[in-house]
C-alpha positions as a Markdown table, in Angstrom:
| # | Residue | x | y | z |
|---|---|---|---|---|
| 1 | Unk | 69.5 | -54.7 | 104.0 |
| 2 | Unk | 66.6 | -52.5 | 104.1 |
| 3 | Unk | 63.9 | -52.0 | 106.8 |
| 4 | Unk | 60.5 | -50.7 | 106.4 |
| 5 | Unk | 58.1 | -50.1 | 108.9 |
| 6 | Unk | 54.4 | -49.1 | 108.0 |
| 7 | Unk | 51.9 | -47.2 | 110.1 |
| 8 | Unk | 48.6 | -45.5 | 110.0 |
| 9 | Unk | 46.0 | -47.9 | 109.3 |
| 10 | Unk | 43.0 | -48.1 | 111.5 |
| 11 | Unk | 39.2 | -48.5 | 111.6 |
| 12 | Unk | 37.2 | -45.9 | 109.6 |
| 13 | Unk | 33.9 | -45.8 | 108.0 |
| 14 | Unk | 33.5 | -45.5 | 104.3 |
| 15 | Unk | 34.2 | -42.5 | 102.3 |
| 16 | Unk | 37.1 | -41.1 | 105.0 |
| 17 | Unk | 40.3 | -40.7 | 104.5 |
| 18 | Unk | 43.5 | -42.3 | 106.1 |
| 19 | Unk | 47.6 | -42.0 | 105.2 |
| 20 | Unk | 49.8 | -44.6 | 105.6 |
| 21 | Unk | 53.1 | -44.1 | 106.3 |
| 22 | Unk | 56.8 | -46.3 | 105.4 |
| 23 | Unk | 59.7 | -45.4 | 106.9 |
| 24 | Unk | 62.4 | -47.3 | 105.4 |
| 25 | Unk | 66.0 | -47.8 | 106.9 |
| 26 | Unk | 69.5 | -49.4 | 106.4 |
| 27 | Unk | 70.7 | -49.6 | 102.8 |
| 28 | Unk | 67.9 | -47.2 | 101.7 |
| 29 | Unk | 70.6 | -46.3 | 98.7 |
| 30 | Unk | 70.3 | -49.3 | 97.0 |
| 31 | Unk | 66.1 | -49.4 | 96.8 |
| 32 | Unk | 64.9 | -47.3 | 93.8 |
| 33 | Unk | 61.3 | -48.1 | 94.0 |
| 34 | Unk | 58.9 | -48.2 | 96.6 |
| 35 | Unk | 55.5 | -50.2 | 96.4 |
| 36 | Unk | 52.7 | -50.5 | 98.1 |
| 37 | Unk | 50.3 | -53.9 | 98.0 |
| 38 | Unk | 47.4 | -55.1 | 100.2 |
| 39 | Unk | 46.3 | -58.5 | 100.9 |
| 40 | Unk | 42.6 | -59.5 | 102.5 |
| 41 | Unk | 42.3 | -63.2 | 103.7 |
| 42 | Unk | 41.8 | -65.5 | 101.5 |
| 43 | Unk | 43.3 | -63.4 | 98.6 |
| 44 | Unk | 46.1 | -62.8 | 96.6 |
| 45 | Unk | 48.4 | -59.9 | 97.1 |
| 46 | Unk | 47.3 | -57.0 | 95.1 |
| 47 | Unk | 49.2 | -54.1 | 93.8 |
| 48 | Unk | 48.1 | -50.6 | 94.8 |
| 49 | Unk | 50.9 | -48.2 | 93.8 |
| 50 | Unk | 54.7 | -48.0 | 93.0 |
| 51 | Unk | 56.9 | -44.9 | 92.8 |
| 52 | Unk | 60.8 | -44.1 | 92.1 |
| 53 | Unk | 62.6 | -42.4 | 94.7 |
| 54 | Unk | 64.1 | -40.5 | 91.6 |
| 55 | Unk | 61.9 | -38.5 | 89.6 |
| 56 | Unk | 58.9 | -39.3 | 91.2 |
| 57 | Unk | 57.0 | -41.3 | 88.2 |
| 58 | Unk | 53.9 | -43.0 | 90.2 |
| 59 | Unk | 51.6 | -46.0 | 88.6 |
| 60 | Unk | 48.2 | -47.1 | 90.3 |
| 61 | Unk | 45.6 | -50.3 | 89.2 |
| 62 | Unk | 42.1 | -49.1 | 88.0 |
| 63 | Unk | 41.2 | -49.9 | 91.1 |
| 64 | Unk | 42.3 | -47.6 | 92.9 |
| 65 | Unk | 43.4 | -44.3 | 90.4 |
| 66 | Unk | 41.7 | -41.4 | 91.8 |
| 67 | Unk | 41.6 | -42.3 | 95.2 |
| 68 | Unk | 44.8 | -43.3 | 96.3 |
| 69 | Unk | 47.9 | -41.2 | 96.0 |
| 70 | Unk | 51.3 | -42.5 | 96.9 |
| 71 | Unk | 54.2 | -39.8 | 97.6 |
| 72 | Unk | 57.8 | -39.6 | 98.9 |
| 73 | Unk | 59.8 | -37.6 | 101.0 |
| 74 | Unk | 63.4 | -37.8 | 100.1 |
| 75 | Unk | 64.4 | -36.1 | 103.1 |
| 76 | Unk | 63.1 | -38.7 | 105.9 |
| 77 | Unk | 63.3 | -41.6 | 103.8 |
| 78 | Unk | 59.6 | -42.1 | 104.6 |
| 79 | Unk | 57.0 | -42.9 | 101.3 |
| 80 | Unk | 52.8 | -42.5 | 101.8 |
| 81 | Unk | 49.7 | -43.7 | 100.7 |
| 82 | Unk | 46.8 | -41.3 | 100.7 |
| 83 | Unk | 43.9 | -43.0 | 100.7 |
| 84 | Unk | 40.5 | -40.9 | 100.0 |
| 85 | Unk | 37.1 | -42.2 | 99.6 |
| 86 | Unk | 37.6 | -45.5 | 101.5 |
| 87 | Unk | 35.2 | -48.3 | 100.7 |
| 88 | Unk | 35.1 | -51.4 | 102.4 |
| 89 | Unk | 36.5 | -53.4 | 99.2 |
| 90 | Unk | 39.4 | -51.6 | 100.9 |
| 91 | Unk | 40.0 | -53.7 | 103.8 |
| 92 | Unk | 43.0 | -55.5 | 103.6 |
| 93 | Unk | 46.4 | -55.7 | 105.6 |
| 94 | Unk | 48.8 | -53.0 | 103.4 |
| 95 | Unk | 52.4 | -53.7 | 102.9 |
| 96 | Unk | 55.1 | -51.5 | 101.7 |
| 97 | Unk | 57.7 | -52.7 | 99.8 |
| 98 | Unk | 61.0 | -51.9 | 98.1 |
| 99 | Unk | 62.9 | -52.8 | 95.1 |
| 100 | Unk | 66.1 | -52.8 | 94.3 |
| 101 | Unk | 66.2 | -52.2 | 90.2 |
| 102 | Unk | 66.0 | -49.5 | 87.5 |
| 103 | Unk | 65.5 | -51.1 | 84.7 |
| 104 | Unk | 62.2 | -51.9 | 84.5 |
| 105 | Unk | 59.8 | -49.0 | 83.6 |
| 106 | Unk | 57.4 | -48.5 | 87.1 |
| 107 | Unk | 54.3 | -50.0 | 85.4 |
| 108 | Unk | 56.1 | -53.7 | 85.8 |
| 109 | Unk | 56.3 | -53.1 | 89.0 |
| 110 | Unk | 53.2 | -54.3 | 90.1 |
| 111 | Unk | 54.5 | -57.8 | 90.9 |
| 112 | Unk | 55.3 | -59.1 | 94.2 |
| 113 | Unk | 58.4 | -60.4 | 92.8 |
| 114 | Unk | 59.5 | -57.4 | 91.7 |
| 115 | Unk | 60.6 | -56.3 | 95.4 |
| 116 | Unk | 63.4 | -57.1 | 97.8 |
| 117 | Unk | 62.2 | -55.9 | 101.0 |
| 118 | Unk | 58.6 | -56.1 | 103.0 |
| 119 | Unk | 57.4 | -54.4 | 105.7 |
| 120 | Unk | 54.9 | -56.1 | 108.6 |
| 121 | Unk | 52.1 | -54.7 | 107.2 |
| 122 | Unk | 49.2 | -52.4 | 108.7 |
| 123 | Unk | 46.0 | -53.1 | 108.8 |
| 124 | Unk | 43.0 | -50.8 | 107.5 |
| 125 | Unk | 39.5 | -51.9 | 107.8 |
| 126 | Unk | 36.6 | -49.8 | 106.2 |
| 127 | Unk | 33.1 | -50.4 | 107.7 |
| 128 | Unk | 30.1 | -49.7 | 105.6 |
């Protein structure tokens, strides 16, 4: 089982930047890609970005590419989301997410289905 805990989220205006952070424990062997989603009420859950512990390879929707970067540090098991330019389409409650394949090449893993293990979510909100 693996646990993942996000933080970093918070209030901002438009056009500032925040990072969100996943910490992910337990049987952090056995998940080879991390995810990140975001879900506003009344929504579905939508992708924002994916990338493999090994090699690095990253994938991000049009919506986002650009603005949002998500990285990984090995070392501390922790994965982040950079977020620049924040615009209040933004808002959401952001999940992190794991998966436990390496088959499928990182651009199918923007479904929900696709991952094993969620985190509580943190919430950003983006005031014009």
């Amino acid at each position: 089982q693996v646990q993942l805990v996000e933080s970093g989220g918070g209030l901002v205006q438009a056009g500032v930047s925040l990072r969100l952070s996943c910490a992910a424990s337990g049987h952090t062997f056995s998940t080879y890609v991390m995810g990140w989603f975001r879900q506003a009420p009344g929504k579905e859950r939508e992708f924002v970005a994916a990338i493999r512990w090994s090699g690095g390879t990253t994938y991000y929707p049009d919506s986002v590419k650009g603005r949002f970067t998500i990285s990984r540090d090995n070392a501390r098991n922790t994965v982040y989301l950079q977020m620049n330019n924040l615009k209040p389409e933004d808002t959401a409650l952001y999940y992190c997410a794991g998966a436990s394949s390496t088959a499928l090449p990182i651009a199918r893993m923007s479904s929900p289905g696709r991952y094993d293990y969620w985190g509580q979510g943190t919430q950003v909100t983006v005031s014009s």
